mmCIF file of C-alpha atoms and ligand atoms in Angstrom:
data_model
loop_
_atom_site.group_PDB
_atom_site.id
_atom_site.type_symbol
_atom_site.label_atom_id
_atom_site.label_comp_id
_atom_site.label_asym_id
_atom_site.label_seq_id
_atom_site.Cartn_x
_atom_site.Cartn_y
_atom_site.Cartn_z
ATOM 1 C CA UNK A 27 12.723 -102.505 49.278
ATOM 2 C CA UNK A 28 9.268 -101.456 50.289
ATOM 3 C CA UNK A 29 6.105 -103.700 50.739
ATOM 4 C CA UNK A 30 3.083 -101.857 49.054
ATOM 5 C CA UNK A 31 -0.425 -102.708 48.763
ATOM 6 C CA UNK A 32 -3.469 -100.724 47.060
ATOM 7 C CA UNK A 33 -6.962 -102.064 47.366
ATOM 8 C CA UNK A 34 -9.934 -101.905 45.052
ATOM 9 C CA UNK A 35 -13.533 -103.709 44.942
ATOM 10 C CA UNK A 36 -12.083 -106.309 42.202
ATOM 11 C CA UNK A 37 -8.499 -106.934 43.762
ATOM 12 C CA UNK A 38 -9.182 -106.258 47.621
ATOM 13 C CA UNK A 39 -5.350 -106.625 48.484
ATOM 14 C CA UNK A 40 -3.303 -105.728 45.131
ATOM 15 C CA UNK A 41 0.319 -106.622 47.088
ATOM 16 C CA UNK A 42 3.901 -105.633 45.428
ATOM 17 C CA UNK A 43 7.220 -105.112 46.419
ATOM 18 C CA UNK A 44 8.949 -101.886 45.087
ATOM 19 C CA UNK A 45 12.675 -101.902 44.852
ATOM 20 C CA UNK A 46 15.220 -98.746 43.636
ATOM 21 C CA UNK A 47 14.587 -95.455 41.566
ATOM 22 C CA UNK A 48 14.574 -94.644 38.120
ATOM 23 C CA UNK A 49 13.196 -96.115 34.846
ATOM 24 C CA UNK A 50 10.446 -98.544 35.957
ATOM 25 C CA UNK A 51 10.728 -102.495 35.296
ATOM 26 C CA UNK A 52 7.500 -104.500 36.308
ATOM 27 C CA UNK A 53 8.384 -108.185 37.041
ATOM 28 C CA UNK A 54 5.388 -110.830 36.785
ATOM 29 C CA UNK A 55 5.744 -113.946 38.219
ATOM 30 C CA UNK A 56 4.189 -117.158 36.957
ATOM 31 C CA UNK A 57 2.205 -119.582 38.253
ATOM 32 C CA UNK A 58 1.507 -121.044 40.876
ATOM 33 C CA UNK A 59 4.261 -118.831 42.111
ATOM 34 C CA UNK A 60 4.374 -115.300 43.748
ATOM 35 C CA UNK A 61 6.806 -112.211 43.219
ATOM 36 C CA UNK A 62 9.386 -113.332 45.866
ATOM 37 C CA UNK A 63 10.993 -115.269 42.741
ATOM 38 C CA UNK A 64 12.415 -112.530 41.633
ATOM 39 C CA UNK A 65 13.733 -111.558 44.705
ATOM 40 C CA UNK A 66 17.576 -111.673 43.682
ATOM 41 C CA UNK A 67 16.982 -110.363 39.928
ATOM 42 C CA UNK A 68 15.257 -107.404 40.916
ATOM 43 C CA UNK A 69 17.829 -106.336 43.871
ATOM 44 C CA UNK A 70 20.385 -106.837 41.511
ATOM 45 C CA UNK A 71 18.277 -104.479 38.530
ATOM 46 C CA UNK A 72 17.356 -101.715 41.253
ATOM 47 C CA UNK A 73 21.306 -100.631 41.004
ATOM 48 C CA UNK A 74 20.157 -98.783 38.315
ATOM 49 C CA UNK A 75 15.819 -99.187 38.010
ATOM 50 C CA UNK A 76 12.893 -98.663 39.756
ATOM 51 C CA UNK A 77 11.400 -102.112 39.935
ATOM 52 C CA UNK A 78 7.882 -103.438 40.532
ATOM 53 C CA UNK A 79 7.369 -106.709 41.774
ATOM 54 C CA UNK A 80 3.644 -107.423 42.263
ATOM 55 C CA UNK A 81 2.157 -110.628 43.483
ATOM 56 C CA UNK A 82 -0.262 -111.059 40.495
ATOM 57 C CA UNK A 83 -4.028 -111.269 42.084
ATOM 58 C CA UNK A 84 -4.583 -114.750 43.881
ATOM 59 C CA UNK A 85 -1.182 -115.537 44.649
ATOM 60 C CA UNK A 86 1.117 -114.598 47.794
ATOM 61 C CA UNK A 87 -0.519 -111.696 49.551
ATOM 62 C CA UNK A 88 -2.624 -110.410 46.670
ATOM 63 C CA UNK A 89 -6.735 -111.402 46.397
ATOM 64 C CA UNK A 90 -9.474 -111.169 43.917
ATOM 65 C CA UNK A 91 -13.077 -111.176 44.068
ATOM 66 C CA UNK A 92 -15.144 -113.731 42.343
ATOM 67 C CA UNK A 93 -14.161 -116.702 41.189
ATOM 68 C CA UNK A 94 -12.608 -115.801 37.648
ATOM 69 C CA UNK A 95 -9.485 -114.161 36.225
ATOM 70 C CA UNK A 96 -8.321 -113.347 32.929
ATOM 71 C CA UNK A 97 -4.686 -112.759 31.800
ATOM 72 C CA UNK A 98 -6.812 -109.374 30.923
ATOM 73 C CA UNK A 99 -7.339 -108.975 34.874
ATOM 74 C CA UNK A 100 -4.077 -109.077 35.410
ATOM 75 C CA UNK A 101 -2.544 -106.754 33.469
ATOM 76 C CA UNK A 102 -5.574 -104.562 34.782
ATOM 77 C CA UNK A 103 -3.440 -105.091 38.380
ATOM 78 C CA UNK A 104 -0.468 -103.996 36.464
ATOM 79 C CA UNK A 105 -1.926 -100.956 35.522
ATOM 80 C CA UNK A 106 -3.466 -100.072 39.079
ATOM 81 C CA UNK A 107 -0.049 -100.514 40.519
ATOM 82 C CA UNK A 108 1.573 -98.158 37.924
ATOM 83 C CA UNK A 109 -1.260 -95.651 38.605
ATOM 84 C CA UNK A 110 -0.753 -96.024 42.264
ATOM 85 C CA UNK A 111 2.860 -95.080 41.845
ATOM 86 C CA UNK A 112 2.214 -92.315 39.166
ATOM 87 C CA UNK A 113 4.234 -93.901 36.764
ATOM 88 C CA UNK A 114 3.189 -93.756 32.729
ATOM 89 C CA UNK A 115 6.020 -95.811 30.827
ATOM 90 C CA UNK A 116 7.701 -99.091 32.081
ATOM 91 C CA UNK A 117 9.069 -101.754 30.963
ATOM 92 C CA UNK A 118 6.467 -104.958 31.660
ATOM 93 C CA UNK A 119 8.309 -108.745 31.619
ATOM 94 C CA UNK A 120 6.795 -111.520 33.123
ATOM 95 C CA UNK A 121 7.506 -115.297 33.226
ATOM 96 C CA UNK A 122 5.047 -118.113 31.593
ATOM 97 C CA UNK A 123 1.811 -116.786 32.873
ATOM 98 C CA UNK A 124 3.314 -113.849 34.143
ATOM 99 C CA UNK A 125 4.111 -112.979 30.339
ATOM 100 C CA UNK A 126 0.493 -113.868 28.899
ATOM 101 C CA UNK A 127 -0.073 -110.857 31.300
ATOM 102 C CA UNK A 128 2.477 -108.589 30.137
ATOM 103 C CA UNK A 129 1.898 -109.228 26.627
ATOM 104 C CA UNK A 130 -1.900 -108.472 27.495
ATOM 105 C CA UNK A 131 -0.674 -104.902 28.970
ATOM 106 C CA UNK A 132 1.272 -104.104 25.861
ATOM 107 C CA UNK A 133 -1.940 -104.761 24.121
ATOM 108 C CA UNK A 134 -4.200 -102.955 25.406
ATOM 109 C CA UNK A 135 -1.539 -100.455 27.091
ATOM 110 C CA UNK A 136 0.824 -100.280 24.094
ATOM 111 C CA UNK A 137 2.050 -96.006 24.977
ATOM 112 C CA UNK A 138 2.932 -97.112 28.704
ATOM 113 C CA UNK A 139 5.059 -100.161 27.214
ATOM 114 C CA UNK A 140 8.787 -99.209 27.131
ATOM 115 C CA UNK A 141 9.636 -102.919 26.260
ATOM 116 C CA UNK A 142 7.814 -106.179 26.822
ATOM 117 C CA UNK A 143 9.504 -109.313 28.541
ATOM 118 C CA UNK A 144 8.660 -112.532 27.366
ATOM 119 C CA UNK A 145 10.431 -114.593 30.114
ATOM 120 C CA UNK A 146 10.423 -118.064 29.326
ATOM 121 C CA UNK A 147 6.838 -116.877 28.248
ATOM 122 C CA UNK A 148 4.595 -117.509 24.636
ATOM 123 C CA UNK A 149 2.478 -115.106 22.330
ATOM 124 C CA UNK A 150 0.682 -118.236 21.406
ATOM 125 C CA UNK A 151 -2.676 -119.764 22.693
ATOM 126 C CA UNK A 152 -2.959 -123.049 24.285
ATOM 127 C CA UNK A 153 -3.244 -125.774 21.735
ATOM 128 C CA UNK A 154 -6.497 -127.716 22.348
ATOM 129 C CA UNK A 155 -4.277 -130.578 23.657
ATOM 130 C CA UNK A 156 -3.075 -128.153 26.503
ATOM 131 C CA UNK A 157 -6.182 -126.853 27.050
ATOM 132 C CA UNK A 158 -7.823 -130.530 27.650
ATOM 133 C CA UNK A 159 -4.936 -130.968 29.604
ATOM 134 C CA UNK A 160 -5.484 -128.054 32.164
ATOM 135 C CA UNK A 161 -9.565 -128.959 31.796
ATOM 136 C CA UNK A 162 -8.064 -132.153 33.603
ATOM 137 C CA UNK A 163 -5.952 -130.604 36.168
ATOM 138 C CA UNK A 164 -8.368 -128.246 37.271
ATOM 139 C CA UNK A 165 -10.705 -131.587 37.776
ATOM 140 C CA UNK A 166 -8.278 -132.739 39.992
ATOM 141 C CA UNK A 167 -8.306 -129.661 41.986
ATOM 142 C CA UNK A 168 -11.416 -129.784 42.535
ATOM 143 C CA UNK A 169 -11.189 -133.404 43.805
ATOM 144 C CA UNK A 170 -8.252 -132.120 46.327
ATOM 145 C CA UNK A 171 -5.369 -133.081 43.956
ATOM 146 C CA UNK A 172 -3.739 -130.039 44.427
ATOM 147 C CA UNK A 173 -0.804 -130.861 46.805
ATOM 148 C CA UNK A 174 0.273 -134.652 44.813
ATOM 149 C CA UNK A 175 -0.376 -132.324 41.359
ATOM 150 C CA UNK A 176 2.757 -129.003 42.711
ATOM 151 C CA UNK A 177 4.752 -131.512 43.723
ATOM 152 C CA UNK A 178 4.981 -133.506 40.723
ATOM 153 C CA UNK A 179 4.896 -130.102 38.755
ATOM 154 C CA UNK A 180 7.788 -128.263 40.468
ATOM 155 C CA UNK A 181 10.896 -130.191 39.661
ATOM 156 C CA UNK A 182 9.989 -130.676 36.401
ATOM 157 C CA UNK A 183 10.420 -126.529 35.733
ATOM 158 C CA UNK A 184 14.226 -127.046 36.335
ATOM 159 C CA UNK A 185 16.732 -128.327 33.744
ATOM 160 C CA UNK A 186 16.429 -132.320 34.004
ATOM 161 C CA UNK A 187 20.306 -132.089 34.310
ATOM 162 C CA UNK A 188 21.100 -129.555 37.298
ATOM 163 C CA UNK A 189 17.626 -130.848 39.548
ATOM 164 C CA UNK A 190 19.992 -132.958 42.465
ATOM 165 C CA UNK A 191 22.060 -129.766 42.727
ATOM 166 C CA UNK A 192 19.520 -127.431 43.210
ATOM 167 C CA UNK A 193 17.244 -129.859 45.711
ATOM 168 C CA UNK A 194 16.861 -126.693 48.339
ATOM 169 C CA UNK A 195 15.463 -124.292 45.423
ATOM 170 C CA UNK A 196 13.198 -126.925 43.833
ATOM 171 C CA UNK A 197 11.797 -127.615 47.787
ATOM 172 C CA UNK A 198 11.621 -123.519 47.919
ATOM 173 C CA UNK A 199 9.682 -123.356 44.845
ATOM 174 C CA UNK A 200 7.269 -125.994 45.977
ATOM 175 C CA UNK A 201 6.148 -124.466 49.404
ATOM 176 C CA UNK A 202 5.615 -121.133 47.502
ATOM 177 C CA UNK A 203 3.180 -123.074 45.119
ATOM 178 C CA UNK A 204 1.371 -125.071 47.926
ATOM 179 C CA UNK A 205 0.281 -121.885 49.686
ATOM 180 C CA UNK A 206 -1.659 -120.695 46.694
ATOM 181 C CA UNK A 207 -5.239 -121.831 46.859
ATOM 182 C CA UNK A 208 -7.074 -123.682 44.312
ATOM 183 C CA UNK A 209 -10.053 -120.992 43.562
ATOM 184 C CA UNK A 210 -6.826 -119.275 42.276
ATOM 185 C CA UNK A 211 -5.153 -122.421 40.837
ATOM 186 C CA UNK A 212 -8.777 -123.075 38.862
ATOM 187 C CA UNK A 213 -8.766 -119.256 37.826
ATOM 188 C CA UNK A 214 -5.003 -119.571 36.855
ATOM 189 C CA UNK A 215 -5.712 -122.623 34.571
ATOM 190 C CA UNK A 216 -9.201 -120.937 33.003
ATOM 191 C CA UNK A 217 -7.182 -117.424 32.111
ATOM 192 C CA UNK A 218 -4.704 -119.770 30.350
ATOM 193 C CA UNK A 219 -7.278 -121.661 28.769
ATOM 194 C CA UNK A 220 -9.069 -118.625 27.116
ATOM 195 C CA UNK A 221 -6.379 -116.174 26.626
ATOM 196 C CA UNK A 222 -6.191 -115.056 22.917
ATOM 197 C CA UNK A 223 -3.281 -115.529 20.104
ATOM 198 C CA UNK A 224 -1.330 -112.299 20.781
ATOM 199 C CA UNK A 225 1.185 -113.193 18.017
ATOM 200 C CA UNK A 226 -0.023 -110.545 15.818
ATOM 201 C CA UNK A 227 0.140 -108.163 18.500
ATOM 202 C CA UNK A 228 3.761 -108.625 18.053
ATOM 203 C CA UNK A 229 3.541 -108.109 14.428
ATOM 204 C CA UNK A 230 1.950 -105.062 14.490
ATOM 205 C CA UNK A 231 3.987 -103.393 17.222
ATOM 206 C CA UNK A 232 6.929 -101.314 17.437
ATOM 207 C CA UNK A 233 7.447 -102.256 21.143
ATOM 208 C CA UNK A 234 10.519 -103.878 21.205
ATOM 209 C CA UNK A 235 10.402 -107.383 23.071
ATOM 210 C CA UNK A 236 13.004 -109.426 25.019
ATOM 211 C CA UNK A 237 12.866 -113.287 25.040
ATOM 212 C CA UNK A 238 14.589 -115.205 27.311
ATOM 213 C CA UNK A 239 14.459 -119.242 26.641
ATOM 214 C CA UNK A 240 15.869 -122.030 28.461
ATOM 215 C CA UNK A 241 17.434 -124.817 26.462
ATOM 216 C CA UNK A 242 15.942 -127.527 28.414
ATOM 217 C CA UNK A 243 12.311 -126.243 28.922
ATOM 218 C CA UNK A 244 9.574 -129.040 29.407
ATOM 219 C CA UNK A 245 7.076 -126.250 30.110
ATOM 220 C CA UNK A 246 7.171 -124.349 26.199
ATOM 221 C CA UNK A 247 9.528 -125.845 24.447
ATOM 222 C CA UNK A 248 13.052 -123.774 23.454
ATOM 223 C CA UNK A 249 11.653 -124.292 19.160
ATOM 224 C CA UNK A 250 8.166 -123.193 19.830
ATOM 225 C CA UNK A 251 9.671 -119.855 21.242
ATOM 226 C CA UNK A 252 12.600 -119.347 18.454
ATOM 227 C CA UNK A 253 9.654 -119.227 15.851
ATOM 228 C CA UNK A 254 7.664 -116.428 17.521
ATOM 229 C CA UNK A 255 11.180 -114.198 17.948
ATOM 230 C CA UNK A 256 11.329 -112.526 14.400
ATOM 231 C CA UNK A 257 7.300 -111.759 14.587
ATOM 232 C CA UNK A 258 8.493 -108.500 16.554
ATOM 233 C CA UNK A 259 10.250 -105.197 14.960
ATOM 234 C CA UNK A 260 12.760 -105.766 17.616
ATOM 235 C CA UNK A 261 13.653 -109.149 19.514
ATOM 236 C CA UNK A 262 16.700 -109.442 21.778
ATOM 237 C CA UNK A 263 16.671 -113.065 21.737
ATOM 238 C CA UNK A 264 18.905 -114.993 24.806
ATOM 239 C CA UNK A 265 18.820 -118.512 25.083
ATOM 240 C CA UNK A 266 20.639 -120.576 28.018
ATOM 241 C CA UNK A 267 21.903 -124.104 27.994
ATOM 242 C CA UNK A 268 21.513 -125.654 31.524
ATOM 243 C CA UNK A 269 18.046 -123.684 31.902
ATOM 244 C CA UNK A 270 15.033 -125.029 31.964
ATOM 245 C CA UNK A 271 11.559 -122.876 32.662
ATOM 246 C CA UNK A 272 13.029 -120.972 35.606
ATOM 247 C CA UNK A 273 16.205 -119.156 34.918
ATOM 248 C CA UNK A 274 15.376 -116.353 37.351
ATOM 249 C CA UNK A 275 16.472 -119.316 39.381
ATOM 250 C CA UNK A 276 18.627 -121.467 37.675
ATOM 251 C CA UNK A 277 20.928 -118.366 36.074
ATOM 252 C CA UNK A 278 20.112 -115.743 37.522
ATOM 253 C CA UNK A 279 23.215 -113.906 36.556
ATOM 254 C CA UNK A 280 22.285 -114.283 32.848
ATOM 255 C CA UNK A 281 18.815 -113.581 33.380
ATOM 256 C CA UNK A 282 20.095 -110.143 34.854
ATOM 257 C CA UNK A 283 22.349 -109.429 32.179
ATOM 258 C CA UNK A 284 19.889 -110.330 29.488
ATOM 259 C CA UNK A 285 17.262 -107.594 31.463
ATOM 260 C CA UNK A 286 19.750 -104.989 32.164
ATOM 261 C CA UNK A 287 20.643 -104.974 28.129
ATOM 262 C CA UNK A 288 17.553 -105.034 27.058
ATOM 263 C CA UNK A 289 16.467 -101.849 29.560
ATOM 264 C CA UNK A 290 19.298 -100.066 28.310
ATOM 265 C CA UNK A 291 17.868 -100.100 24.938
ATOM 266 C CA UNK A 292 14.802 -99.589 25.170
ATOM 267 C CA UNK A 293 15.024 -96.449 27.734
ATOM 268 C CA UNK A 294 18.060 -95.573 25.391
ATOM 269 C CA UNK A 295 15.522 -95.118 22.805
ATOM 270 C CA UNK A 296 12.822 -93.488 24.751
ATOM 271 C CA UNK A 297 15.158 -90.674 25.957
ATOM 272 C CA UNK A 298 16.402 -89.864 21.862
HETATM 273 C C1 MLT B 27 3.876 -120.908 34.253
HETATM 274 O O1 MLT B 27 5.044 -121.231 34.561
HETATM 275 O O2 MLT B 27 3.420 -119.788 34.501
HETATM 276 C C2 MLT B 27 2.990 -121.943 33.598
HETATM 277 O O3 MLT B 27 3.607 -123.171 33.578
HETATM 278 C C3 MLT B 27 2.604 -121.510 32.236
HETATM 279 C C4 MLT B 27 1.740 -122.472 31.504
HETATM 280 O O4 MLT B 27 1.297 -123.498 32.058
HETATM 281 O O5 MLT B 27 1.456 -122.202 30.312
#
């Protein structure tokens, strides 16, 4: 695995990890997390891939300038890094926000999309309930709520059922979120906020799209996803019992198996 970083006026440190040769897989992480999430998935996946882990812009090592973000912005990163490494077709998955991303980069990137990952991730907009919500939270970071409000959030990612076996992970997870700051937790919460309804993206795509859903997920709930799975041309659909919002943690074995399938088709079908 190599540590990479490019720089530009907008992203001063764009930070990723690069992991095995091949076909390309970008991994996005989601908030307020960084790419070392994927850490085991993605040395598993570069047996066979290339794989891109970035740390999307304000979180782990990676900076933007300003104050704002959009999911837009990100995938802009996306595209730098894939640039960068002179690459013009990968697969892009990401996880909750990490996916608002992606799904941004197959839309305005759709010929460099092998195969979008919707990783415990939504095509749909905030509801204006969730967007009040996040108007609150980001309130409270700017009262210096943040630490209280990640440790509160964390657990509550994981399956209610398998959190007292997993109390190192959940603690692992936390620090991770308490080193990102709250310009970026605001600018997380605002790119949420305002990021459009790319369900008919999916309608009107031929990319095909991988969905992985936990059973037990308090974050976007398991039925809200199984609606959005036939908008696509293509949908391998996985879902996991015992899974909540983070199966790149909780099963990771599934969560490779589901990936590795879903990269064999879809570079399968790029090579016919
Ligand atoms: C995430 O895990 O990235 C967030 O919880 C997504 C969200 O709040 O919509």
């Amino acid at each position: 695995m190599d540590n990479k970083c490019i720089s530009t006026e907008k992203f001063p440190v764009l930070s990723y990890r690069i992991y095995g040769d091949g076909n390309t897989i970008v991994l996005l992480h989601g908030f307020p997390l960084d790419g070392s999430i994927w850490n085991e998935v993605a040395e598993e996946l570069a047996n066979e891939y290339r794989v891109i882990v970035p740390d999307i812009p304000g979180s782990g090592a990676s900076t933007f300038a300003g104050e704002e973000l959009s999911v837009e912005d990100m995938a802009e990163s996306v595209l730098l890094i894939l640039k960068a490494e002179s690459i013009d077709n990968a697969i892009i998955a990401g996880h909750s926000m990490g996916g608002y991303a992606a799904i941004a980069f197959a839309d305005l990137h759709p010929e460099m999309t092998a195969g979008l990952g919707m990783i415990h991730s939504s095509a749909a907009p905030d509801t204006e309930e969730k967007k009040e919500q996040r108007r609150k939270s980001i309130e409270l970071f700017k009262k210096g709520g943040k630490n209280p409000f990640i440790k509160q959030m964390v657990p509550n990612l994981f399956a209610s059922g398998s959190r007292q076996g997993i109390n190192d992970t959940i603690d692992k997870t936390t620090e991770i979120a308490l080193l990102t700051d709250n310009k970026s937790l605001i600018a997380f919460y605002n790119a949420m906020i305002n990021r459009p309804d790319r369900r008919p993206t999916l309608k009107s795509s031929d990319i095909p799209v991988l969905w992985v859903i936990g059973e037990e997920d308090e974050v976007i709930p398991h039925k809200n996803l199984i609606q959005q799975t036939s908008h696509a041309n293509v949908n391998f659909v996985y879902t996991h019992s015992n899974c909540g919002h983070m199966g790149m943690l909780e099963v990771p074995e599934a969560v490779i198996e589901d990936i590795q399938s879903f990269a064999a088709y879809c570079y399968r079908l790029k090579n016919k």
